[in-house]
PDB file of C-alpha atoms and ligand atoms in Angstrom:
ATOM      1  CA  MET A  27      16.013 -33.275   3.124  1.00 66.00           C
ATOM      2  CA  ASP A  28      16.351 -29.497   3.465  1.00 83.00           C
ATOM      3  CA  LYS A  29      13.346 -27.506   2.325  1.00 89.00           C
ATOM      4  CA  GLY A  30      13.682 -25.264  -0.717  1.00 95.00           C
ATOM      5  CA  CYS A  31      12.942 -21.617  -1.020  1.00 97.00           C
ATOM      6  CA  LEU A  32      10.462 -19.275  -2.712  1.00 98.00           C
ATOM      7  CA  TYR A  33      11.980 -16.042  -4.034  1.00 98.00           C
ATOM      8  CA  VAL A  34       9.536 -13.167  -4.601  1.00 98.00           C
ATOM      9  CA  VAL A  35      11.274 -11.202  -7.336  1.00 98.00           C
ATOM     10  CA  ALA A  36      10.397  -7.628  -8.373  1.00 98.00           C
ATOM     11  CA  MET A  37      10.587  -6.934 -12.110  1.00 98.00           C
ATOM     12  CA  PRO A  38      10.814  -3.644 -14.064  1.00 97.00           C
ATOM     13  CA  ILE A  39       7.628  -1.584 -14.552  1.00 98.00           C
ATOM     14  CA  GLY A  40       8.702  -0.430 -18.009  1.00 97.00           C
ATOM     15  CA  ASN A  41      12.415   0.252 -18.300  1.00 97.00           C
ATOM     16  CA  ARG A  42      14.219  -3.085 -18.620  1.00 95.00           C
ATOM     17  CA  ASP A  43      17.394  -1.630 -17.097  1.00 96.00           C
ATOM     18  CA  ASP A  44      15.590  -1.423 -13.757  1.00 97.00           C
ATOM     19  CA  ILE A  45      16.077  -5.165 -13.169  1.00 97.00           C
ATOM     20  CA  THR A  46      18.509  -5.662 -10.272  1.00 97.00           C
ATOM     21  CA  GLU A  47      21.684  -7.744 -10.408  1.00 97.00           C
ATOM     22  CA  ARG A  48      20.349  -9.872  -7.580  1.00 98.00           C
ATOM     23  CA  ALA A  49      17.069 -10.488  -9.427  1.00 98.00           C
ATOM     24  CA  LYS A  50      19.019 -11.656 -12.496  1.00 98.00           C
ATOM     25  CA  GLN A  51      21.175 -14.016 -10.417  1.00 97.00           C
ATOM     26  CA  ILE A  52      18.155 -15.533  -8.679  1.00 98.00           C
ATOM     27  CA  LEU A  53      16.120 -15.899 -11.899  1.00 98.00           C
ATOM     28  CA  ALA A  54      19.045 -17.663 -13.581  1.00 97.00           C
ATOM     29  CA  SER A  55      19.699 -20.054 -10.691  1.00 97.00           C
ATOM     30  CA  VAL A  56      16.254 -21.281  -9.516  1.00 98.00           C
ATOM     31  CA  ASP A  57      14.672 -24.560 -10.721  1.00 98.00           C
ATOM     32  CA  VAL A  58      11.612 -22.815 -12.105  1.00 98.00           C
ATOM     33  CA  ILE A  59      10.128 -19.336 -12.543  1.00 98.00           C
ATOM     34  CA  ALA A  60       6.416 -19.023 -11.747  1.00 97.00           C
ATOM     35  CA  ALA A  61       5.226 -16.159 -13.945  1.00 97.00           C
ATOM     36  CA  GLU A  62       1.852 -14.411 -14.081  1.00 94.00           C
ATOM     37  CA  ASP A  63       1.901 -14.562 -17.894  1.00 95.00           C
ATOM     38  CA  THR A  64       4.662 -16.648 -19.476  1.00 95.00           C
ATOM     39  CA  ARG A  65       4.132 -15.025 -22.912  1.00 95.00           C
ATOM     40  CA  HIS A  66       4.728 -11.611 -21.356  1.00 94.00           C
ATOM     41  CA  SER A  67       7.796 -12.600 -19.296  1.00 96.00           C
ATOM     42  CA  ARG A  68       9.569 -14.776 -21.880  1.00 96.00           C
ATOM     43  CA  PRO A  69      10.872 -11.910 -24.090  1.00 95.00           C
ATOM     44  CA  LEU A  70      12.321 -10.062 -21.086  1.00 94.00           C
ATOM     45  CA  LEU A  71      13.950 -13.235 -19.730  1.00 96.00           C
ATOM     46  CA  GLN A  72      15.357 -13.987 -23.198  1.00 96.00           C
ATOM     47  CA  PHE A  73      16.703 -10.421 -23.385  1.00 93.00           C
ATOM     48  CA  LEU A  74      18.422 -11.061 -20.035  1.00 94.00           C
ATOM     49  CA  GLY A  75      19.848 -14.361 -21.304  1.00 95.00           C
ATOM     50  CA  ILE A  76      17.897 -16.405 -18.745  1.00 97.00           C
ATOM     51  CA  ASP A  77      16.586 -19.793 -19.881  1.00 96.00           C
ATOM     52  CA  THR A  78      15.156 -21.131 -16.611  1.00 98.00           C
ATOM     53  CA  PRO A  79      11.931 -23.160 -17.186  1.00 97.00           C
ATOM     54  CA  LEU A  80       8.731 -21.117 -16.813  1.00 97.00           C
ATOM     55  CA  LEU A  81       5.311 -22.087 -15.493  1.00 96.00           C
ATOM     56  CA  ALA A  82       2.169 -19.974 -15.440  1.00 96.00           C
ATOM     57  CA  LEU A  83       0.786 -18.888 -12.074  1.00 95.00           C
ATOM     58  CA  HIS A  84      -2.118 -16.479 -12.242  1.00 92.00           C
ATOM     59  CA  GLU A  85      -5.261 -15.760 -10.264  1.00 89.00           C
ATOM     60  CA  HIS A  86      -7.248 -18.434 -12.173  1.00 92.00           C
ATOM     61  CA  ASN A  87      -4.888 -21.378 -11.490  1.00 92.00           C
ATOM     62  CA  GLU A  88      -3.089 -20.312  -8.318  1.00 90.00           C
ATOM     63  CA  GLN A  89      -5.183 -22.457  -5.951  1.00 89.00           C
ATOM     64  CA  LYS A  90      -4.927 -25.486  -8.272  1.00 90.00           C
ATOM     65  CA  ARG A  91      -1.160 -25.212  -8.764  1.00 92.00           C
ATOM     66  CA  MET A  92      -0.347 -24.517  -5.140  1.00 92.00           C
ATOM     67  CA  GLY A  93      -0.269 -28.155  -3.975  1.00 93.00           C
ATOM     68  CA  SER A  94       2.387 -29.197  -6.476  1.00 94.00           C
ATOM     69  CA  LEU A  95       4.447 -26.031  -5.901  1.00 96.00           C
ATOM     70  CA  ILE A  96       4.491 -26.582  -2.145  1.00 97.00           C
ATOM     71  CA  GLU A  97       5.470 -30.237  -2.752  1.00 96.00           C
ATOM     72  CA  GLN A  98       8.304 -29.121  -5.005  1.00 96.00           C
ATOM     73  CA  LEU A  99       9.522 -26.615  -2.407  1.00 97.00           C
ATOM     74  CA  THR A 100       9.207 -29.107   0.448  1.00 96.00           C
ATOM     75  CA  ALA A 101      11.358 -31.522  -1.568  1.00 96.00           C
ATOM     76  CA  GLY A 102      14.132 -28.908  -1.727  1.00 97.00           C
ATOM     77  CA  GLY A 103      13.225 -27.113  -4.978  1.00 97.00           C
ATOM     78  CA  THR A 104      13.688 -23.396  -5.574  1.00 98.00           C
ATOM     79  CA  ILE A 105      11.066 -21.223  -7.259  1.00 98.00           C
ATOM     80  CA  ALA A 106      11.109 -17.550  -8.282  1.00 98.00           C
ATOM     81  CA  LEU A 107       7.736 -15.833  -8.344  1.00 98.00           C
ATOM     82  CA  ILE A 108       7.403 -12.929 -10.786  1.00 98.00           C
ATOM     83  CA  SER A 109       4.534 -10.877 -12.168  1.00 97.00           C
ATOM     84  CA  ASP A 110       4.189  -9.017 -15.471  1.00 96.00           C
ATOM     85  CA  ALA A 111       5.527  -5.826 -13.937  1.00 97.00           C
ATOM     86  CA  GLY A 112       6.737  -4.609 -10.557  1.00 98.00           C
ATOM     87  CA  THR A 113       6.519  -6.458  -7.286  1.00 98.00           C
ATOM     88  CA  PRO A 114       4.463  -9.679  -7.086  1.00 98.00           C
ATOM     89  CA  LEU A 115       1.440  -9.589  -4.720  1.00 98.00           C
ATOM     90  CA  ILE A 116       1.058  -5.797  -5.123  1.00 98.00           C
ATOM     91  CA  SER A 117      -2.275  -5.809  -7.023  1.00 98.00           C
ATOM     92  CA  ASP A 118      -0.913  -9.033  -8.531  1.00 97.00           C
ATOM     93  CA  PRO A 119      -1.084 -12.803  -7.850  1.00 95.00           C
ATOM     94  CA  GLY A 120       1.016 -14.601  -5.259  1.00 96.00           C
ATOM     95  CA  PHE A 121      -0.553 -13.975  -1.856  1.00 96.00           C
ATOM     96  CA  PRO A 122      -2.013 -17.512  -1.437  1.00 95.00           C
ATOM     97  CA  LEU A 123       1.343 -19.079  -2.394  1.00 96.00           C
ATOM     98  CA  VAL A 124       3.385 -16.907  -0.018  1.00 97.00           C
ATOM     99  CA  ARG A 125       0.938 -17.601   2.809  1.00 97.00           C
ATOM    100  CA  ALA A 126       1.020 -21.357   2.091  1.00 96.00           C
ATOM    101  CA  CYS A 127       4.843 -21.269   2.189  1.00 97.00           C
ATOM    102  CA  GLN A 128       4.833 -19.441   5.528  1.00 97.00           C
ATOM    103  CA  GLN A 129       2.397 -22.026   6.899  1.00 96.00           C
ATOM    104  CA  ALA A 130       4.498 -24.934   5.588  1.00 96.00           C
ATOM    105  CA  ASP A 131       7.659 -23.415   7.101  1.00 96.00           C
ATOM    106  CA  ILE A 132       9.202 -22.863   3.678  1.00 97.00           C
ATOM    107  CA  ARG A 133      11.556 -19.899   3.473  1.00 97.00           C
ATOM    108  CA  VAL A 134      10.247 -16.908   1.505  1.00 98.00           C
ATOM    109  CA  VAL A 135      12.927 -14.464   0.337  1.00 98.00           C
ATOM    110  CA  PRO A 136      11.939 -11.052  -1.069  1.00 98.00           C
ATOM    111  CA  ILE A 137      14.128  -9.729  -3.887  1.00 98.00           C
ATOM    112  CA  PRO A 138      13.190  -6.032  -3.865  1.00 98.00           C
ATOM    113  CA  GLY A 139      12.906  -3.759  -6.871  1.00 98.00           C
ATOM    114  CA  PRO A 140      10.393  -1.559  -8.687  1.00 98.00           C
ATOM    115  CA  SER A 141       6.782  -1.080  -7.717  1.00 98.00           C
ATOM    116  CA  ALA A 142       4.665   1.564  -9.445  1.00 98.00           C
ATOM    117  CA  LEU A 143       3.194   2.883  -6.202  1.00 98.00           C
ATOM    118  CA  VAL A 144       6.547   3.658  -4.539  1.00 98.00           C
ATOM    119  CA  CYS A 145       7.994   4.918  -7.827  1.00 98.00           C
ATOM    120  CA  ALA A 146       5.085   7.376  -8.192  1.00 98.00           C
ATOM    121  CA  LEU A 147       5.141   8.431  -4.545  1.00 98.00           C
ATOM    122  CA  SER A 148       8.871   9.156  -4.670  1.00 98.00           C
ATOM    123  CA  ALA A 149       8.381  11.808  -7.366  1.00 98.00           C
ATOM    124  CA  ALA A 150       4.850  13.130  -6.714  1.00 98.00           C
ATOM    125  CA  GLY A 151       5.737  15.879  -4.262  1.00 98.00           C
ATOM    126  CA  LEU A 152       2.974  14.837  -1.862  1.00 98.00           C
ATOM    127  CA  PRO A 153       3.613  13.910   1.797  1.00 98.00           C
ATOM    128  CA  THR A 154       5.221  10.475   2.098  1.00 98.00           C
ATOM    129  CA  ASP A 155       5.293  10.089   5.896  1.00 97.00           C
ATOM    130  CA  ARG A 156       1.907   8.351   5.856  1.00 97.00           C
ATOM    131  CA  PHE A 157       0.106   6.935   2.824  1.00 98.00           C
ATOM    132  CA  LEU A 158      -2.732   4.561   2.037  1.00 98.00           C
ATOM    133  CA  PHE A 159      -2.525   2.285  -0.991  1.00 98.00           C
ATOM    134  CA  GLU A 160      -5.993   1.343  -2.254  1.00 98.00           C
ATOM    135  CA  GLY A 161      -4.997  -0.657  -5.366  1.00 98.00           C
ATOM    136  CA  PHE A 162      -7.534  -0.342  -8.205  1.00 98.00           C
ATOM    137  CA  PRO A 163     -10.662   1.670  -7.312  1.00 98.00           C
ATOM    138  CA  ALA A 164     -14.063   0.020  -7.841  1.00 97.00           C
ATOM    139  CA  ARG A 165     -14.953  -0.162 -11.532  1.00 95.00           C
ATOM    140  CA  THR A 166     -18.430   1.314 -11.512  1.00 93.00           C
ATOM    141  CA  GLY A 167     -19.322   4.923 -10.738  1.00 91.00           C
ATOM    142  CA  ALA A 168     -21.574   4.392  -7.715  1.00 96.00           C
ATOM    143  CA  ALA A 169     -19.251   1.889  -5.995  1.00 97.00           C
ATOM    144  CA  ARG A 170     -16.239   4.082  -6.776  1.00 98.00           C
ATOM    145  CA  ARG A 171     -17.828   7.217  -5.317  1.00 98.00           C
ATOM    146  CA  GLU A 172     -18.835   5.247  -2.221  1.00 97.00           C
ATOM    147  CA  GLN A 173     -15.232   4.047  -1.845  1.00 98.00           C
ATOM    148  CA  PHE A 174     -13.914   7.624  -2.187  1.00 98.00           C
ATOM    149  CA  THR A 175     -16.491   8.886   0.303  1.00 97.00           C
ATOM    150  CA  ARG A 176     -15.104   6.431   2.886  1.00 97.00           C
ATOM    151  CA  LEU A 177     -11.614   7.876   2.263  1.00 98.00           C
ATOM    152  CA  LYS A 178     -12.611  11.541   2.111  1.00 96.00           C
ATOM    153  CA  ASP A 179     -11.428  12.453   5.614  1.00 94.00           C
ATOM    154  CA  ALA A 180      -8.272  10.302   5.653  1.00 96.00           C
ATOM    155  CA  GLU A 181      -5.347  12.571   6.490  1.00 95.00           C
ATOM    156  CA  MET A 182      -2.690  10.627   4.590  1.00 97.00           C
ATOM    157  CA  THR A 183      -1.731  10.592   0.902  1.00 98.00           C
ATOM    158  CA  LEU A 184      -4.038   8.228  -1.019  1.00 98.00           C
ATOM    159  CA  ILE A 185      -2.599   6.072  -3.806  1.00 98.00           C
ATOM    160  CA  PHE A 186      -4.596   4.268  -6.520  1.00 98.00           C
ATOM    161  CA  TYR A 187      -3.809   2.239  -9.624  1.00 98.00           C
ATOM    162  CA  GLU A 188      -5.967   2.941 -12.666  1.00 98.00           C
ATOM    163  CA  SER A 189      -6.237   1.807 -16.277  1.00 97.00           C
ATOM    164  CA  SER A 190      -6.615   3.939 -19.401  1.00 97.00           C
ATOM    165  CA  HIS A 191     -10.280   2.811 -19.787  1.00 96.00           C
ATOM    166  CA  ARG A 192     -11.335   4.386 -16.520  1.00 97.00           C
ATOM    167  CA  ILE A 193      -8.839   7.171 -15.761  1.00 97.00           C
ATOM    168  CA  SER A 194     -11.114  10.036 -16.869  1.00 97.00           C
ATOM    169  CA  ASP A 195     -14.218   8.760 -15.051  1.00 97.00           C
ATOM    170  CA  CYS A 196     -12.123   7.997 -11.987  1.00 98.00           C
ATOM    171  CA  LEU A 197     -10.685  11.543 -11.815  1.00 98.00           C
ATOM    172  CA  THR A 198     -14.151  13.047 -12.369  1.00 98.00           C
ATOM    173  CA  ASP A 199     -15.496  11.039  -9.409  1.00 98.00           C
ATOM    174  CA  MET A 200     -12.481  12.023  -7.303  1.00 98.00           C
ATOM    175  CA  ALA A 201     -13.070  15.716  -8.037  1.00 98.00           C
ATOM    176  CA  GLN A 202     -16.724  15.285  -7.092  1.00 98.00           C
ATOM    177  CA  VAL A 203     -16.068  13.501  -3.790  1.00 98.00           C
ATOM    178  CA  PHE A 204     -12.717  14.900  -2.586  1.00 98.00           C
ATOM    179  CA  GLY A 205     -13.410  18.381  -4.027  1.00 97.00           C
ATOM    180  CA  GLU A 206     -12.027  20.129  -7.111  1.00 97.00           C
ATOM    181  CA  GLU A 207      -9.380  21.949  -5.068  1.00 97.00           C
ATOM    182  CA  ARG A 208      -7.788  18.835  -3.497  1.00 98.00           C
ATOM    183  CA  PRO A 209      -4.167  18.554  -4.739  1.00 98.00           C
ATOM    184  CA  ALA A 210      -3.473  15.390  -6.745  1.00 98.00           C
ATOM    185  CA  VAL A 211      -0.902  13.818  -9.050  1.00 98.00           C
ATOM    186  CA  VAL A 212      -1.321  11.572 -12.088  1.00 98.00           C
ATOM    187  CA  ALA A 213       1.832   9.540 -12.755  1.00 98.00           C
ATOM    188  CA  ARG A 214       1.620   7.957 -16.216  1.00 98.00           C
ATOM    189  CA  GLU A 215       3.876   5.466 -17.989  1.00 98.00           C
ATOM    190  CA  LEU A 216       6.536   5.576 -15.274  1.00 98.00           C
ATOM    191  CA  THR A 217      10.063   4.650 -16.423  1.00 98.00           C
ATOM    192  CA  LYS A 218       8.820   4.490 -20.040  1.00 98.00           C
ATOM    193  CA  LEU A 219       9.233   6.764 -23.077  1.00 97.00           C
ATOM    194  CA  HIS A 220       6.080   8.788 -22.406  1.00 96.00           C
ATOM    195  CA  GLU A 221       6.513   9.126 -18.649  1.00 98.00           C
ATOM    196  CA  THR A 222       4.448  12.115 -17.431  1.00 97.00           C
ATOM    197  CA  ILE A 223       3.851  13.372 -13.919  1.00 98.00           C
ATOM    198  CA  LEU A 224       1.015  15.903 -13.744  1.00 98.00           C
ATOM    199  CA  SER A 225       0.415  17.779 -10.510  1.00 98.00           C
ATOM    200  CA  TYR A 226      -2.753  19.899 -10.249  1.00 98.00           C
ATOM    201  CA  PRO A 227      -5.879  20.243  -8.112  1.00 98.00           C
ATOM    202  CA  LEU A 228      -8.347  17.478  -9.082  1.00 98.00           C
ATOM    203  CA  GLY A 229     -10.693  19.816 -11.004  1.00 98.00           C
ATOM    204  CA  GLN A 230      -7.820  20.953 -13.224  1.00 98.00           C
ATOM    205  CA  LEU A 231      -6.542  17.405 -13.728  1.00 98.00           C
ATOM    206  CA  VAL A 232      -9.949  16.427 -15.139  1.00 97.00           C
ATOM    207  CA  GLU A 233      -9.690  19.310 -17.614  1.00 97.00           C
ATOM    208  CA  VAL A 234      -6.083  18.631 -18.609  1.00 97.00           C
ATOM    209  CA  LEU A 235      -6.856  14.989 -19.426  1.00 96.00           C
ATOM    210  CA  SER A 236     -10.081  15.779 -21.260  1.00 95.00           C
ATOM    211  CA  LYS A 237      -8.260  18.279 -23.509  1.00 95.00           C
ATOM    212  CA  ASP A 238      -5.393  15.920 -24.364  1.00 94.00           C
ATOM    213  CA  PRO A 239      -6.347  12.316 -25.317  1.00 91.00           C
ATOM    214  CA  HIS A 240      -2.636  11.301 -25.195  1.00 93.00           C
ATOM    215  CA  GLN A 241      -2.714  11.874 -21.447  1.00 94.00           C
ATOM    216  CA  GLN A 242      -5.442   9.213 -21.180  1.00 95.00           C
ATOM    217  CA  LYS A 243      -3.246   6.472 -22.657  1.00 96.00           C
ATOM    218  CA  GLY A 244      -1.012   4.013 -20.828  1.00 97.00           C
ATOM    219  CA  GLU A 245      -0.744   2.965 -17.186  1.00 98.00           C
ATOM    220  CA  PHE A 246      -1.520   5.247 -14.286  1.00 98.00           C
ATOM    221  CA  VAL A 247      -0.893   5.803 -10.615  1.00 98.00           C
ATOM    222  CA  VAL A 248      -3.168   8.453  -9.103  1.00 98.00           C
ATOM    223  CA  LEU A 249      -2.152  10.110  -5.845  1.00 98.00           C
ATOM    224  CA  VAL A 250      -4.473  12.358  -3.861  1.00 98.00           C
ATOM    225  CA  ALA A 251      -3.339  14.597  -1.002  1.00 98.00           C
ATOM    226  CA  GLY A 252      -4.820  13.664   2.370  1.00 98.00           C
ATOM    227  CA  ALA A 253      -7.568  15.733   3.999  1.00 96.00           C
ATOM    228  CA  VAL A 254      -6.395  18.732   6.028  1.00 92.00           C
ATOM    229  CA  ARG A 255      -7.557  18.527   9.613  1.00 83.00           C
ATOM    230  CA  ASN A 256      -9.567  21.514  10.806  1.00 79.00           C
ATOM    231  CA  GLU A 257      -8.210  22.099  14.327  1.00 77.00           C
ATOM    232  CA  ASP A 258     -11.247  24.264  15.138  1.00 80.00           C
ATOM    233  CA  ALA A 259     -13.821  21.680  14.086  1.00 81.00           C
ATOM    234  CA  ILE A 260     -16.177  20.451  16.806  1.00 86.00           C
ATOM    235  CA  GLU A 261     -17.528  16.899  16.709  1.00 86.00           C
ATOM    236  CA  PRO A 262     -21.348  16.818  16.242  1.00 86.00           C
ATOM    237  CA  GLU A 263     -21.712  14.903  19.537  1.00 91.00           C
ATOM    238  CA  THR A 264     -19.685  17.565  21.408  1.00 92.00           C
ATOM    239  CA  GLN A 265     -21.871  20.291  19.942  1.00 91.00           C
ATOM    240  CA  ARG A 266     -25.010  18.385  20.989  1.00 92.00           C
ATOM    241  CA  ILE A 267     -23.780  18.082  24.581  1.00 94.00           C
ATOM    242  CA  LEU A 268     -22.819  21.758  24.679  1.00 92.00           C
ATOM    243  CA  SER A 269     -26.226  22.812  23.366  1.00 92.00           C
ATOM    244  CA  LEU A 270     -28.004  20.694  26.002  1.00 93.00           C
ATOM    245  CA  LEU A 271     -25.879  22.152  28.808  1.00 93.00           C
ATOM    246  CA  LEU A 272     -26.502  25.684  27.536  1.00 92.00           C
ATOM    247  CA  GLU A 273     -30.218  25.145  28.035  1.00 92.00           C
ATOM    248  CA  GLU A 274     -29.621  24.772  31.807  1.00 93.00           C
ATOM    249  CA  LEU A 275     -26.362  26.616  32.624  1.00 92.00           C
ATOM    250  CA  PRO A 276     -24.595  29.943  32.050  1.00 91.00           C
ATOM    251  CA  THR A 277     -22.257  29.993  29.010  1.00 92.00           C
ATOM    252  CA  LYS A 278     -18.954  29.650  30.857  1.00 92.00           C
ATOM    253  CA  GLN A 279     -20.129  26.826  33.111  1.00 93.00           C
ATOM    254  CA  ALA A 280     -21.648  24.945  30.124  1.00 92.00           C
ATOM    255  CA  ALA A 281     -18.344  25.229  28.247  1.00 93.00           C
ATOM    256  CA  VAL A 282     -16.305  23.980  31.251  1.00 94.00           C
ATOM    257  CA  LEU A 283     -18.617  21.016  31.817  1.00 94.00           C
ATOM    258  CA  ALA A 284     -18.803  20.120  28.081  1.00 93.00           C
ATOM    259  CA  SER A 285     -15.003  20.216  27.974  1.00 93.00           C
ATOM    260  CA  ARG A 286     -14.779  17.844  30.971  1.00 94.00           C
ATOM    261  CA  ILE A 287     -17.274  15.442  29.395  1.00 94.00           C
ATOM    262  CA  THR A 288     -15.873  15.413  25.839  1.00 92.00           C
ATOM    263  CA  GLY A 289     -12.194  16.291  26.242  1.00 90.00           C
ATOM    264  CA  ALA A 290     -12.575  19.152  23.718  1.00 90.00           C
ATOM    265  CA  LYS A 291     -10.700  22.408  24.437  1.00 91.00           C
ATOM    266  CA  LYS A 292     -12.500  24.622  26.978  1.00 91.00           C
ATOM    267  CA  ASN A 293     -11.676  27.904  25.212  1.00 91.00           C
ATOM    268  CA  ARG A 294     -12.899  26.644  21.854  1.00 91.00           C
ATOM    269  CA  LEU A 295     -16.141  25.404  23.459  1.00 92.00           C
ATOM    270  CA  TYR A 296     -16.637  28.775  25.160  1.00 92.00           C
ATOM    271  CA  GLN A 297     -16.233  30.460  21.772  1.00 91.00           C
ATOM    272  CA  VAL A 298     -18.785  28.086  20.191  1.00 89.00           C
ATOM    273  CA  ALA A 299     -21.137  28.617  23.139  1.00 89.00           C
ATOM    274  CA  LEU A 300     -20.978  32.404  22.579  1.00 89.00           C
ATOM    275  CA  GLU A 301     -21.676  31.915  18.855  1.00 87.00           C
ATOM    276  CA  LEU A 302     -24.647  29.681  19.674  1.00 84.00           C
ATOM    277  CA  ALA A 303     -25.977  32.209  22.173  1.00 78.00           C
ATOM    278  CA  GLU A 304     -25.654  34.990  19.565  1.00 78.00           C
ATOM    279  CA  LYS A 305     -27.693  32.997  17.056  1.00 73.00           C
ATOM    280  CA  GLU A 306     -30.603  32.671  19.465  1.00 69.00           C
TER     281      GLU A 306
HETATM  282  N1  SAM B 429       2.733  -5.333  -9.187  1.00 59.25           N
HETATM  283  C1  SAM B 429       2.751  -4.061  -9.830  1.00 59.25           C
HETATM  284  C2  SAM B 429       3.542  -3.068  -8.969  1.00 59.25           C
HETATM  285  O1  SAM B 429       4.287  -3.493  -8.095  1.00 59.25           O
HETATM  286  O2  SAM B 429       3.425  -1.864  -9.191  1.00 59.25           O
HETATM  287  C3  SAM B 429       1.349  -3.566 -10.125  1.00 59.25           C
HETATM  288  C4  SAM B 429       0.543  -4.483 -10.981  1.00 59.25           C
HETATM  289  S1  SAM B 429      -1.046  -3.900 -11.345  1.00 59.25           S
HETATM  290  C5  SAM B 429      -1.774  -5.315 -12.081  1.00 59.25           C
HETATM  291  C6  SAM B 429      -0.788  -2.915 -12.760  1.00 59.25           C
HETATM  292  C7  SAM B 429      -1.091  -1.432 -12.485  1.00 59.25           C
HETATM  293  O3  SAM B 429       0.031  -0.823 -11.861  1.00 59.25           O
HETATM  294  C8  SAM B 429      -1.336  -0.603 -13.742  1.00 59.25           C
HETATM  295  O4  SAM B 429      -2.681  -0.711 -14.183  1.00 59.25           O
HETATM  296  C9  SAM B 429      -1.004   0.783 -13.268  1.00 59.25           C
HETATM  297  O5  SAM B 429      -2.061   1.320 -12.520  1.00 59.25           O
HETATM  298  C10 SAM B 429       0.185   0.493 -12.332  1.00 59.25           C
HETATM  299  N2  SAM B 429       1.431   0.555 -13.097  1.00 59.25           N
HETATM  300  C11 SAM B 429       2.227  -0.475 -13.439  1.00 59.25           C
HETATM  301  N3  SAM B 429       3.274  -0.035 -14.165  1.00 59.25           N
HETATM  302  C12 SAM B 429       3.133   1.306 -14.274  1.00 59.25           C
HETATM  303  C13 SAM B 429       3.880   2.339 -14.899  1.00 59.25           C
HETATM  304  N4  SAM B 429       4.986   2.057 -15.589  1.00 59.25           N
HETATM  305  N5  SAM B 429       3.445   3.607 -14.811  1.00 59.25           N
HETATM  306  C14 SAM B 429       2.320   3.898 -14.124  1.00 59.25           C
HETATM  307  N6  SAM B 429       1.572   2.967 -13.519  1.00 59.25           N
HETATM  308  C15 SAM B 429       1.964   1.695 -13.596  1.00 59.25           C
END
């Protein structure tokens, strides 16, 4: 018997009209829809006129349910995986099931559509050539600041999901670690009635949200501009080598040798060597 197929179907993140034609066709034709929360998905499916049977698949039962789902698929069944909003597996359940399907040689077909992170990035006005999606930041202050500290020097746009409970504290920690001047964007309630995209340096964003409680309500994507590389910066280890060489050699020779050892630019090292000599 031919094996079945798992469809990973993206759903709207607010505006119901964002469902794709292909998603509707697949949802109407599969044997069963595995939904993160059946109570949440039922009204939307009813609105779309889809009466395919639903089963719940969330992080608490995913491991337990997996065996029977894989059996069903192996026997030729078709299943659509959906989450409450956006693309399944993106800060949502489904990864263990997709991996189990791949391992069991069951076809997995993505049905693309909305995802809050791409939606926010497309309108934020921050560089899109490279970005890092971090999902939800840690929930507590110390762990969150530690996480941001690890990302401080990353040179690509950083993208986070955040809830209304923590948005203010999260932005305050970002301003503290990334600096108040770092450009950032808060994308709130995307595709919904109160959609707002605020673009300010982090320090100002903290102020704007604290002055207007409405801006703290709803669902958020926070985007932070990547660090700007300082072309003139010298690695601490390079500086250490240069300083050691300067103790034994004339400035120019020390700079040439330090450049050969570290790969740093000779002219820049000569400049630093002169500055070091001046300080002494
Ligand atoms: N799978 C979803 C996706 O593809 O975007 C994300 C699910 S995650 C559990 C939910 C988080 O996504 C929210 O807390 C919020 O950070 C973000 N999010 C979802 N919908 C959003 C929207 N309409 N506007 C802004 N952020 C949204």
